[in-house]
Tab-separated table of C-alpha atoms in Angstrom:
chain	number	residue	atom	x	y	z
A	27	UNK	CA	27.380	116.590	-34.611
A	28	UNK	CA	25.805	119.215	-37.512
A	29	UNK	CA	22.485	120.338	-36.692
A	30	UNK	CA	19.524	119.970	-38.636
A	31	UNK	CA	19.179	123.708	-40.652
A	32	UNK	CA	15.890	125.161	-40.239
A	33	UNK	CA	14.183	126.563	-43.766
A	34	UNK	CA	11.964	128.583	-44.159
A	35	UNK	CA	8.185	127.534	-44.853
A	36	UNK	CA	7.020	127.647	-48.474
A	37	UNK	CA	4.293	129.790	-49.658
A	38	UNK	CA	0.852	128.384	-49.557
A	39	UNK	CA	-3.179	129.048	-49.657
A	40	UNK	CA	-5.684	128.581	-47.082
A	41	UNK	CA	-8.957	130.545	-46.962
A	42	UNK	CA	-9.286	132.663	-44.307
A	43	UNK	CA	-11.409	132.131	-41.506
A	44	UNK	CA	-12.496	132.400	-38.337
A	45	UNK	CA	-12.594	128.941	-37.311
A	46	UNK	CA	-10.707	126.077	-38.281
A	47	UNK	CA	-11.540	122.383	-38.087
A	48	UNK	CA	-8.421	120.411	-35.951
A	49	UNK	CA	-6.175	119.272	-38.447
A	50	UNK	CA	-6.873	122.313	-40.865
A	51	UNK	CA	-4.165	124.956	-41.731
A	52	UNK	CA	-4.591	129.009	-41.830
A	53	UNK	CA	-2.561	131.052	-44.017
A	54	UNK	CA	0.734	131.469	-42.111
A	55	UNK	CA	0.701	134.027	-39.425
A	56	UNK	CA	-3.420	134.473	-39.667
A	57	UNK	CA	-5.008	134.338	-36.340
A	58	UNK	CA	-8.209	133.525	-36.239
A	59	UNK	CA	-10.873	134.661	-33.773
A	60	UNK	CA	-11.852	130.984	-32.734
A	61	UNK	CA	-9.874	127.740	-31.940
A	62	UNK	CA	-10.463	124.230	-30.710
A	63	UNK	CA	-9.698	123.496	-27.338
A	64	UNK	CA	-10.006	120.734	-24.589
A	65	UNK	CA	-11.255	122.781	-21.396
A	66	UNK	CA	-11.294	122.074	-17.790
A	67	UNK	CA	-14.037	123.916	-15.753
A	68	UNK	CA	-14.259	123.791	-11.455
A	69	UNK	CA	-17.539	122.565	-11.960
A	70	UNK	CA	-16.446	119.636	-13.252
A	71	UNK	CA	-13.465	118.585	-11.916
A	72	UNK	CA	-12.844	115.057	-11.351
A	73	UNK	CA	-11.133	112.066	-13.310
A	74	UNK	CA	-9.835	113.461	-16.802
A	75	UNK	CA	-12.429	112.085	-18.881
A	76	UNK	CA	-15.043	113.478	-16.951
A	77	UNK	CA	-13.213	117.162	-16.745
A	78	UNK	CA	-11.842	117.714	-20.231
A	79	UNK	CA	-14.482	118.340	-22.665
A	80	UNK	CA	-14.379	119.801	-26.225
A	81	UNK	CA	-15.180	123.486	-26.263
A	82	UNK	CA	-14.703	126.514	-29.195
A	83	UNK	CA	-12.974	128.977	-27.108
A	84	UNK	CA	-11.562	132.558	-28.186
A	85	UNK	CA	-7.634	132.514	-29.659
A	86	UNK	CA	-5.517	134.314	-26.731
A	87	UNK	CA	-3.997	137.235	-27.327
A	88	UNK	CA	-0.684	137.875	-27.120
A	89	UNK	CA	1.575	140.476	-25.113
A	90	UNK	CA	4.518	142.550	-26.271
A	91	UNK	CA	7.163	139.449	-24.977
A	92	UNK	CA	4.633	136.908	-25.952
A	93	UNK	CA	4.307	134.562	-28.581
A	94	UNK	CA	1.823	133.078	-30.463
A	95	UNK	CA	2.169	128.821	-31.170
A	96	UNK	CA	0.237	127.138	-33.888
A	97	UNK	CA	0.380	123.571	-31.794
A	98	UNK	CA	1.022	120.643	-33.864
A	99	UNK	CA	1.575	117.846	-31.211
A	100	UNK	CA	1.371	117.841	-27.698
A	101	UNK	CA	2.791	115.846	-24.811
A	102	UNK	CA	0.771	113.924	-21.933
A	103	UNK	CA	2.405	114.551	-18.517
A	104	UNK	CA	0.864	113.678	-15.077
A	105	UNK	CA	-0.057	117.695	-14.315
A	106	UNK	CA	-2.731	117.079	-16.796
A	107	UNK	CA	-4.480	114.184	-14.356
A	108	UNK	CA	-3.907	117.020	-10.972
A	109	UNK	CA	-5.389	120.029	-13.327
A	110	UNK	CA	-8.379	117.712	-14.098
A	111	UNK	CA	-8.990	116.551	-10.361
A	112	UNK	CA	-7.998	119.757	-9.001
A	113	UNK	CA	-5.261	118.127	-6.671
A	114	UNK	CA	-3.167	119.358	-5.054
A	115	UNK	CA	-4.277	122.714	-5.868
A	116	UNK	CA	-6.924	123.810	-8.426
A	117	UNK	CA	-5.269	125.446	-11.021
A	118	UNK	CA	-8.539	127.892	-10.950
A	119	UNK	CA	-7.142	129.105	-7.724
A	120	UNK	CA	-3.934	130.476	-8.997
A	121	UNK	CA	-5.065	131.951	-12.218
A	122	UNK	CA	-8.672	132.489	-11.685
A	123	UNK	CA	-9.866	132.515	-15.329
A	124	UNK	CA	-13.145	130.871	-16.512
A	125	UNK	CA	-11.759	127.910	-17.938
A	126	UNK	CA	-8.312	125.784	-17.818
A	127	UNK	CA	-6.321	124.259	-20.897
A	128	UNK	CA	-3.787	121.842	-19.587
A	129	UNK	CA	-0.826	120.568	-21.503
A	130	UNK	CA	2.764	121.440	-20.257
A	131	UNK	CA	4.531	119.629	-23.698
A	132	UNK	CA	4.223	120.930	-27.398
A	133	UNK	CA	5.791	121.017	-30.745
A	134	UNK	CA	5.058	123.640	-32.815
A	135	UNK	CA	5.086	127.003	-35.489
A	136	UNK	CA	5.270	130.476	-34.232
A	137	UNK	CA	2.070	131.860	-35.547
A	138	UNK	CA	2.662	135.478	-34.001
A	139	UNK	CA	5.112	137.778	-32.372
A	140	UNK	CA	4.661	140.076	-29.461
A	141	UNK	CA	6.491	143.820	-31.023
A	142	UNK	CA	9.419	142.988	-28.298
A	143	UNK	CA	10.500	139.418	-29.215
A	144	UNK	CA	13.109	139.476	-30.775
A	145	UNK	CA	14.985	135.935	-31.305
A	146	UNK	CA	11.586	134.204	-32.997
A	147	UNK	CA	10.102	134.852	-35.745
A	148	UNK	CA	6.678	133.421	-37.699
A	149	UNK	CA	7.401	130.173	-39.133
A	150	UNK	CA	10.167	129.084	-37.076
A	151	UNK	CA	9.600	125.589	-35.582
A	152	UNK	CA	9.992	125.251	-31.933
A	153	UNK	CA	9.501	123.048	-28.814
A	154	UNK	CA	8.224	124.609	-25.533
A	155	UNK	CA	9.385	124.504	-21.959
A	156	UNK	CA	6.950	125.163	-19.503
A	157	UNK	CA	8.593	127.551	-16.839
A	158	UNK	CA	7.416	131.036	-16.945
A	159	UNK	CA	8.196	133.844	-14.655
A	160	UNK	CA	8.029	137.973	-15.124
A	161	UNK	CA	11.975	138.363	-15.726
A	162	UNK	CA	11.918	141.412	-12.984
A	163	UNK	CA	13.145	140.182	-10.035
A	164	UNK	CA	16.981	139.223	-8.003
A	165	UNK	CA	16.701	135.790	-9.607
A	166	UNK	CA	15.720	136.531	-13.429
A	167	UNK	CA	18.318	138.097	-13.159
A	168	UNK	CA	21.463	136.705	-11.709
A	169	UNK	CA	19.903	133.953	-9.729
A	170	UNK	CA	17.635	131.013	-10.391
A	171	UNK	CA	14.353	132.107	-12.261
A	172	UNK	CA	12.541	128.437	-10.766
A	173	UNK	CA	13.371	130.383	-7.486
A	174	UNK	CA	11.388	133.377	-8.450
A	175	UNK	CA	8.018	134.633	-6.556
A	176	UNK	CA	6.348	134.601	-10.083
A	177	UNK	CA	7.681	131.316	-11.584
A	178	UNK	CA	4.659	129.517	-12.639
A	179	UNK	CA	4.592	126.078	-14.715
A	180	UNK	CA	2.487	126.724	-18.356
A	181	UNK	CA	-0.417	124.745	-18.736
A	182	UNK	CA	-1.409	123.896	-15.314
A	183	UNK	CA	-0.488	127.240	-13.329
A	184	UNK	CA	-1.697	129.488	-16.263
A	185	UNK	CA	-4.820	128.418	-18.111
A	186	UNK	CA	-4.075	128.108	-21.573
A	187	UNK	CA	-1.849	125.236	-22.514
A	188	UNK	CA	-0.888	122.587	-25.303
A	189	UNK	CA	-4.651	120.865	-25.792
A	190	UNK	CA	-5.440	123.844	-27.913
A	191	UNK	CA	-5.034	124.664	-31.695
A	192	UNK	CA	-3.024	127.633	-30.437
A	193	UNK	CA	-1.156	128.569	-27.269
A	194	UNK	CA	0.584	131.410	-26.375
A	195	UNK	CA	3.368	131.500	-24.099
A	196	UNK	CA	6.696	133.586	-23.222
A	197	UNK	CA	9.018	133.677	-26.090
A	198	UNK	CA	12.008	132.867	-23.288
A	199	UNK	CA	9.895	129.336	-22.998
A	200	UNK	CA	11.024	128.394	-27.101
A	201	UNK	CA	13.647	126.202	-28.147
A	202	UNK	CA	14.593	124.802	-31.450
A	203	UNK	CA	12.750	121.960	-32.391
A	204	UNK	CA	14.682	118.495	-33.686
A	205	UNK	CA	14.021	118.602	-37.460
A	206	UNK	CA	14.967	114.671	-36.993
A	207	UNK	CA	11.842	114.195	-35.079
A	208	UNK	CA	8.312	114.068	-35.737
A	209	UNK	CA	5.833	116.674	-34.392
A	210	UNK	CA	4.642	113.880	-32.211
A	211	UNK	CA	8.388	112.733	-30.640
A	212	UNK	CA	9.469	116.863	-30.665
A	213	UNK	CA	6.179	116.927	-28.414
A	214	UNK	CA	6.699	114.536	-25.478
A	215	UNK	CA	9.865	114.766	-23.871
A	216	UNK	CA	10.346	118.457	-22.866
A	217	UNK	CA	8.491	118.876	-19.816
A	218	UNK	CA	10.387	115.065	-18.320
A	219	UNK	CA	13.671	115.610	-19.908
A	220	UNK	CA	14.190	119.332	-18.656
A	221	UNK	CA	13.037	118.203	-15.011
A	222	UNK	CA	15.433	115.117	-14.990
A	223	UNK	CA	18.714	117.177	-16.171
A	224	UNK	CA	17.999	119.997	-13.361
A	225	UNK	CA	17.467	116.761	-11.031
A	226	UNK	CA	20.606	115.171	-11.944
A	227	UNK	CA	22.537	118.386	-12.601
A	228	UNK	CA	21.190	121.643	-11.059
A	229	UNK	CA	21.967	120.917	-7.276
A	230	UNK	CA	25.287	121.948	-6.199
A	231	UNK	CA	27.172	120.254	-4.559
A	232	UNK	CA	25.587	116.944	-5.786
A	233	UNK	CA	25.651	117.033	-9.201
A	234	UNK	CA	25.716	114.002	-10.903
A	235	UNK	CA	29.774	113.235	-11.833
A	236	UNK	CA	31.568	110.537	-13.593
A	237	UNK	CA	31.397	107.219	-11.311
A	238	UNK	CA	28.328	107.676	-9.269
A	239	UNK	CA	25.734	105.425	-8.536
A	240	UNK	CA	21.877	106.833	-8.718
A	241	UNK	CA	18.786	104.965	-7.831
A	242	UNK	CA	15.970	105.220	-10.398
A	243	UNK	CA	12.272	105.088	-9.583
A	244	UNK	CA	9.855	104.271	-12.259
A	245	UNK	CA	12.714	103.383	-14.412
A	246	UNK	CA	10.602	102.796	-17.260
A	247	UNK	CA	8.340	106.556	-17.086
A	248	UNK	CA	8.983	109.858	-18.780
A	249	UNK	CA	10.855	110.732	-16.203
A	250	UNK	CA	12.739	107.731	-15.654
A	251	UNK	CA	13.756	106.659	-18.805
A	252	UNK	CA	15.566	110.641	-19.484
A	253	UNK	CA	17.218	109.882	-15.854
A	254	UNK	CA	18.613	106.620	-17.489
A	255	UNK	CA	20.201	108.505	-20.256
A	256	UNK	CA	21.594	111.365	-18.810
A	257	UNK	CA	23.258	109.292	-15.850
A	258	UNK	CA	24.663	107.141	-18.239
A	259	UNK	CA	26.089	109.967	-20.709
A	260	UNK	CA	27.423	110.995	-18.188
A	261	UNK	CA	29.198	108.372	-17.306
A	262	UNK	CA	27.292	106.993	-13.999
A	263	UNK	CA	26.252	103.992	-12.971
A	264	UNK	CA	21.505	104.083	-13.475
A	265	UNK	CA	19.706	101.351	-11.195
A	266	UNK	CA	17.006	101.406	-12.187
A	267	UNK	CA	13.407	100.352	-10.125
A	268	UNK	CA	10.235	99.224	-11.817
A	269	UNK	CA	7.378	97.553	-10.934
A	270	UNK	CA	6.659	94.916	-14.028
A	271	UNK	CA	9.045	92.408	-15.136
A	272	UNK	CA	7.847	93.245	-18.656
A	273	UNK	CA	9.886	97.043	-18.409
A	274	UNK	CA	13.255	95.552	-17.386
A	275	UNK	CA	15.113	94.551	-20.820
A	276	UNK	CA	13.370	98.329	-21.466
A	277	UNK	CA	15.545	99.529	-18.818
A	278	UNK	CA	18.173	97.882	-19.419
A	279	UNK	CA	18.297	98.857	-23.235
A	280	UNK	CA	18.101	102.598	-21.910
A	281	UNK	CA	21.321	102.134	-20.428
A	282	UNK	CA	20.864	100.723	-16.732
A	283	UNK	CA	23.656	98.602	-15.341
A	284	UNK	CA	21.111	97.008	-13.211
A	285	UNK	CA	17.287	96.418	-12.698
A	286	UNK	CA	15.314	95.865	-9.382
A	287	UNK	CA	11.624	95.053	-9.421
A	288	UNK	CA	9.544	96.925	-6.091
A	289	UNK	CA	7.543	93.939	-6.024
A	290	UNK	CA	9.815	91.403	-5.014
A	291	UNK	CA	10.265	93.926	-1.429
A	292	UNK	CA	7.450	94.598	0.585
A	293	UNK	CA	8.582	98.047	2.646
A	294	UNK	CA	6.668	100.514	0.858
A	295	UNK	CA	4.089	103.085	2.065
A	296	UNK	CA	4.611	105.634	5.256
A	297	UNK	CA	6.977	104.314	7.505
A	298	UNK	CA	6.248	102.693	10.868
A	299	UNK	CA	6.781	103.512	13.962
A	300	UNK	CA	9.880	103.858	15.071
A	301	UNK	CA	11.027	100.900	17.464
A	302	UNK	CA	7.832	99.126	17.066
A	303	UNK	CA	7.618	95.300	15.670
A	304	UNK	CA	6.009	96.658	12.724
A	305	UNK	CA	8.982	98.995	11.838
A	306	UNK	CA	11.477	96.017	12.652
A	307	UNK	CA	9.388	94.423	9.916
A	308	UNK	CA	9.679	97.220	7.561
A	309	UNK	CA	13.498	97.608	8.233
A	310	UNK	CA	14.174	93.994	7.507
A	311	UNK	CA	12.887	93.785	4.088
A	312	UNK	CA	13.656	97.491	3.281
A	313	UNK	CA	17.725	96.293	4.110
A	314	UNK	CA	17.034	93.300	1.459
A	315	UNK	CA	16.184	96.371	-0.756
A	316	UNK	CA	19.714	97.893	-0.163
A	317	UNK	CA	21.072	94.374	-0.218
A	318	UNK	CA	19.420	94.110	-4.002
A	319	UNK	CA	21.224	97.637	-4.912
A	320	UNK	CA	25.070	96.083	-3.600
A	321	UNK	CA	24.444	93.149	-6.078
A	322	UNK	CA	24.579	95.981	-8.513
A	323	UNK	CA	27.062	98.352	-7.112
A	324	UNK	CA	29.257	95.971	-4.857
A	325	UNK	CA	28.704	95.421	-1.253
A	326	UNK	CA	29.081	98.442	0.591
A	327	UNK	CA	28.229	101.106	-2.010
A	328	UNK	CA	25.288	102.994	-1.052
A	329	UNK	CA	23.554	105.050	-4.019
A	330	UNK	CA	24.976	108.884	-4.084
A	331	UNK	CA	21.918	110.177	-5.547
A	332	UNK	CA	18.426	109.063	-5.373
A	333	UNK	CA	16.178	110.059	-8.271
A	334	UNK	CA	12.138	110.253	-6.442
A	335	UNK	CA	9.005	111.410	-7.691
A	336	UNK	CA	6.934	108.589	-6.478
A	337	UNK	CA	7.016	110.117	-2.938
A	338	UNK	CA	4.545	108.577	-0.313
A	339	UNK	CA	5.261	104.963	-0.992
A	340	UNK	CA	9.223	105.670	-1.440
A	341	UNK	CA	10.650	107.730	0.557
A	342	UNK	CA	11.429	105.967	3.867
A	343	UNK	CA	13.558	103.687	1.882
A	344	UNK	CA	14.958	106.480	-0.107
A	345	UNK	CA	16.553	107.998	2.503
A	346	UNK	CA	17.490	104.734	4.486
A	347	UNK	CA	19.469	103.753	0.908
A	348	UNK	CA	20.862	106.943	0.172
A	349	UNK	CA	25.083	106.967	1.294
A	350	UNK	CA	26.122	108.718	3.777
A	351	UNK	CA	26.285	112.398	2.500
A	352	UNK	CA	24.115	111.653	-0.534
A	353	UNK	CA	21.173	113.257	-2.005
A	354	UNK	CA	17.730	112.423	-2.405
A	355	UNK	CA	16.046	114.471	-4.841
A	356	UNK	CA	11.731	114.962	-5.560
A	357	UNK	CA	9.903	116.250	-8.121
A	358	UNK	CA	6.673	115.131	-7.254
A	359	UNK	CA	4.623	112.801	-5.363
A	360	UNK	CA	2.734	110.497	-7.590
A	361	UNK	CA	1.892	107.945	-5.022
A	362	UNK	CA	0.812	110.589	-2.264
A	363	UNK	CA	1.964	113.521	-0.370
A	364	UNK	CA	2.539	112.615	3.323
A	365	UNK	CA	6.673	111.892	3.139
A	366	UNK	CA	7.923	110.066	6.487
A	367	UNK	CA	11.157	108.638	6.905
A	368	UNK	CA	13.265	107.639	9.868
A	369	UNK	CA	15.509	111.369	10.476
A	370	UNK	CA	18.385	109.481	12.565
A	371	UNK	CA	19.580	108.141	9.257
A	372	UNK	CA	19.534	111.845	8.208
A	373	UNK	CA	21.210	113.494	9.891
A	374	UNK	CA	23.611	111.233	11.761
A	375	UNK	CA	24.184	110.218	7.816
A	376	UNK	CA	24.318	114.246	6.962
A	377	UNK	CA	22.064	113.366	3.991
A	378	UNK	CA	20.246	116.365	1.874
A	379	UNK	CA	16.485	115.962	1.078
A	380	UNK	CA	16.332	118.471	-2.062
A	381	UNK	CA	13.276	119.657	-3.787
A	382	UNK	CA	13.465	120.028	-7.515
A	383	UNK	CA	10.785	121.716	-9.548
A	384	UNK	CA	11.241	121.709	-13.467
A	385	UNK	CA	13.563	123.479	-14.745
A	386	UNK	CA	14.797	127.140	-16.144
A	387	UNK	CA	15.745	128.234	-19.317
A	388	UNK	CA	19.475	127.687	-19.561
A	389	UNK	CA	18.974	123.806	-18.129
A	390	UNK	CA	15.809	123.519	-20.314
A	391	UNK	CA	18.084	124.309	-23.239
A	392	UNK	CA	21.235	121.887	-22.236
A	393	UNK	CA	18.818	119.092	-22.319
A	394	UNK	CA	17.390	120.170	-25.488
A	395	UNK	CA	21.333	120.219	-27.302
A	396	UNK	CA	21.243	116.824	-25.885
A	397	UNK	CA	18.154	115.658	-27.995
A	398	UNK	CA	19.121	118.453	-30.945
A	399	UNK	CA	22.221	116.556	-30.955
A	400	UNK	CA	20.648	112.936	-31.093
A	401	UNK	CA	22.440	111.619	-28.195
A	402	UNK	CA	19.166	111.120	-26.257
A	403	UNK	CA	15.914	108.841	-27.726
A	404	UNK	CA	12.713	110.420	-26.943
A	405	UNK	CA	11.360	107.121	-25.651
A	406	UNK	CA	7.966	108.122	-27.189
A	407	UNK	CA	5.451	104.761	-26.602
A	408	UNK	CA	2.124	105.810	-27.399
A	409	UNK	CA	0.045	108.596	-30.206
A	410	UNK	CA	-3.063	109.392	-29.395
A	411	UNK	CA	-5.510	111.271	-32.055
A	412	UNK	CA	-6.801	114.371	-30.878
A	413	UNK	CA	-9.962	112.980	-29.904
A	414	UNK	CA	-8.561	110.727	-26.984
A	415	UNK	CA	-6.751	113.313	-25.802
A	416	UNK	CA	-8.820	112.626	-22.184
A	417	UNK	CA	-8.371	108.361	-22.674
A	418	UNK	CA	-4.593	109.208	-22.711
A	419	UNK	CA	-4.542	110.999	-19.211
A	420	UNK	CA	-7.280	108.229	-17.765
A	421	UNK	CA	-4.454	105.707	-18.862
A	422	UNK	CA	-1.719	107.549	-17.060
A	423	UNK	CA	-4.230	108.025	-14.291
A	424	UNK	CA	-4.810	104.293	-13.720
A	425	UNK	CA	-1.033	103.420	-14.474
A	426	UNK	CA	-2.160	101.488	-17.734
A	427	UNK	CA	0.106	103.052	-20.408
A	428	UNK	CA	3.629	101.808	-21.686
A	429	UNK	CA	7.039	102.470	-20.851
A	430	UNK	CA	8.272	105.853	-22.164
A	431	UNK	CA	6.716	109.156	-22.950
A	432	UNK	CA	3.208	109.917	-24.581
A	433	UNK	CA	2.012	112.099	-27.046
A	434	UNK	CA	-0.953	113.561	-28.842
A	435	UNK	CA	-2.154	115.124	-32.186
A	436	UNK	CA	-3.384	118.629	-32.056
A	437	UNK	CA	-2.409	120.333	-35.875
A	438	UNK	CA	-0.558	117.408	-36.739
A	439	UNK	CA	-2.978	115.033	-39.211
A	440	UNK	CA	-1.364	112.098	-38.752
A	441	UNK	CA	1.644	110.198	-37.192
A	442	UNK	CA	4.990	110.409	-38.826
A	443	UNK	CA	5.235	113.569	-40.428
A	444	UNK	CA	8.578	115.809	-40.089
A	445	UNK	CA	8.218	119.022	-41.830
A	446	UNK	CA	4.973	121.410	-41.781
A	447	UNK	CA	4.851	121.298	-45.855
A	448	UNK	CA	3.722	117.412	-45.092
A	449	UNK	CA	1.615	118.059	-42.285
A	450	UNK	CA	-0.087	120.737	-45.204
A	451	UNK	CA	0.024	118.428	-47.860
A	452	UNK	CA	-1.707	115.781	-45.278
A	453	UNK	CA	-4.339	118.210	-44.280
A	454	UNK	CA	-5.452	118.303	-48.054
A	455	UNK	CA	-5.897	114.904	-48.367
């Protein structure tokens, strides 16, 4: 399928300033001194309405490689909620500046160019991945950058993210923005989507193939829903696992050949002891979980991959349901930290238990062809106005918001709009 042709931005006038309000546009390519920013302090970490608070902060400055991004949406991820709280890790103590700026997602303009970039120029629309590294080392350069000592996610291990009017980030993190999207859908699915493909694809031997059957939590999430698609464009079989009846025709609509709903099980949390009456409990209804997954794939056929990220309350049963010389595969740990599971079925099984941690550049940008290409839906649910930006995270936080990805307004005036000459033309009005 044709791709949408960039062109170029029109001339326009803006006063120049050193300040703008949220919403207003500078003449292209003028920095100002000053932006708009939602900040996270140490002081005040805690839930993210209480930690992000409005704050005029200085524009960053950019190095030679750099480049500066005039942010018109941004996208809500759950590293927003951990920056906020400070869990696991404060992002203060890896970067040590004064203030944090989370946001891992954006859509945006290049406002400036370092005097080394070379493939970006101002005015070119672009999404962002949020894996950065210094480029120096064995893996930049030959390896696997997300195995480098310096790779660092944007927005929650540096301090100056998407929840700004400008951000400024490696120009190896850009990526050409879907002209057939909003700002607001171009801004929600890059973090989620690029994580999922090097879940599903960037593990060898296990990458997902033609024909295999992968177990889905949160079905209906970010993550979950761009798990859905890519297993099923690639021709697998998705099973998807939520935990509201309301999400399954969701699921199902995504692609999922079949649907199982947690709450109907009760073998969830750390595992019990091994050999004890409470673990013979556990065992028994976690095997009417696996019993609920042959319905779906035919007695006998165990899941070859399973796709986690909810991590305390999952993982015994992930690796009980896994087939024998599957994979499970974690991203994070949304429901705790403290993994158990029962290691006979390990390794008598010879099961892998593989970490997975974004994404770098080269998967980044297959899953972006994918969306470039419109054979993936950005699933967005939710836009929030710039103001809300901390009600957004609290409704991640407490689990309320709907199925799919969220965004937020930063540049962007209102919902809808596809090119910057309307997001300029709203501004005026």
């Amino acid at each position: 399928m044709a791709l949408d042709a960039p062109t170029p931005i029109a001339p326009y006038d803006a006063p120049v300033k050193d300040l703008y309000a949220i919403g207003e546009m500078p003449p292209l390519g003028h920095v100002p001194k000053q932006m708009h920013a939602w900040a996270i302090r140490r002081e005040r970490h805690g839930e993210p309405d209480k930690a992000m608070q409005l704050e005029v902060v200085d524009v960053p400055q950019i190095d030679s490689h750099e480049v500066l991004v005039l942010v018109m949406a941004a996208g809500v991820n759950y590293n927003g909620i951990w920056a906020g709280l400070g869990l696991p890790i404060s992002p203060f103590d890896g970067h040590g500046a004064d203030y944090h700026i989370a946001g891992s997602d954006a859509s945006g303009i290049v406002w400036a160019v370092g005097d080394k970039v070379k493939r970006w120029k101002v005015g070119d629309e672009v999404v962002i991945h949020c894996n950065q590294d210094d480029g120096d080392d064995e893996e930049c350069n030959g390896g696997d950058p997300m195995y480098s000592p310096t790779q660092r996610i944007w927005g929650y291990e540096t301090p100056d993210g998407s929840f700004a009017q400008f951000t400024n980030v490696q120009a190896q993190q850009l990526m050409p923005r879907p002209r057939h999207l909003t700002w607001e859908e171009s801004a929600c699915y890059t973090l989620t989507l690029a994580t999922a493909y090097r879940m599903l694809f960037g593990h060898e031997p296990h990458e997902l193939k033609p024909g295999m059957n992968v177990l889905v939590w949160g079905a209906s999430g970010g993550l979950g829903s761009y798990a859905i698609q890519l297993i099923n464009a690639a021709g697998g079989n998705a099973i998807g696992v939520i935990s509201e009846e309301d999400k399954r025709d969701f699921v199902m609509g995504l692609g999922a050949k079949g649907v199982i709903n947690r709450k109907e099980f009760n073998c969830w949390g750390q595992l019990p002891t091994v050999n004890t009456p409470e673990y013979k409990e556990w065992f028994t209804e976690a095997r009417k979980f696996g019993k609920a997954i042959w319905d779906i794939t035919g007695k006998g056929n165990n899941v070859d991959i399973v796709f986690e990220h909810p991590g305390e309350a999952t993982f015994p049963v992930s690796t009980l349901v896994c087939k024998k010389g599957g994979m499970v595969v974690i991203c994070a740990g949304t429901t705790g930290f403290n993994c158990t599971f029962d290691v006979r079925y390990l390794w008598m099984h010879q099961k892998r238990v593989q970490g997975s941690h974004f994404a770098h550049l080269k998967q980044a940008s297959a899953a972006n062809k994918l969306m470039l290409e419109r054979r993936l839906d950005p699933c967005m649910s939710e836009v929030f106005p710039w103001a809300e930006i901390p009600q957004a995270h609290m409704k991640m936080y407490k689990n309320q918001h709907k199925p799919g990805n969220m965004s937020v307004l930063v540049q962007a005036p209102k919902t809808g709009l596809r090119t910057f000459e309307d997001a300029l033309e709203a501004s005026k009005r």
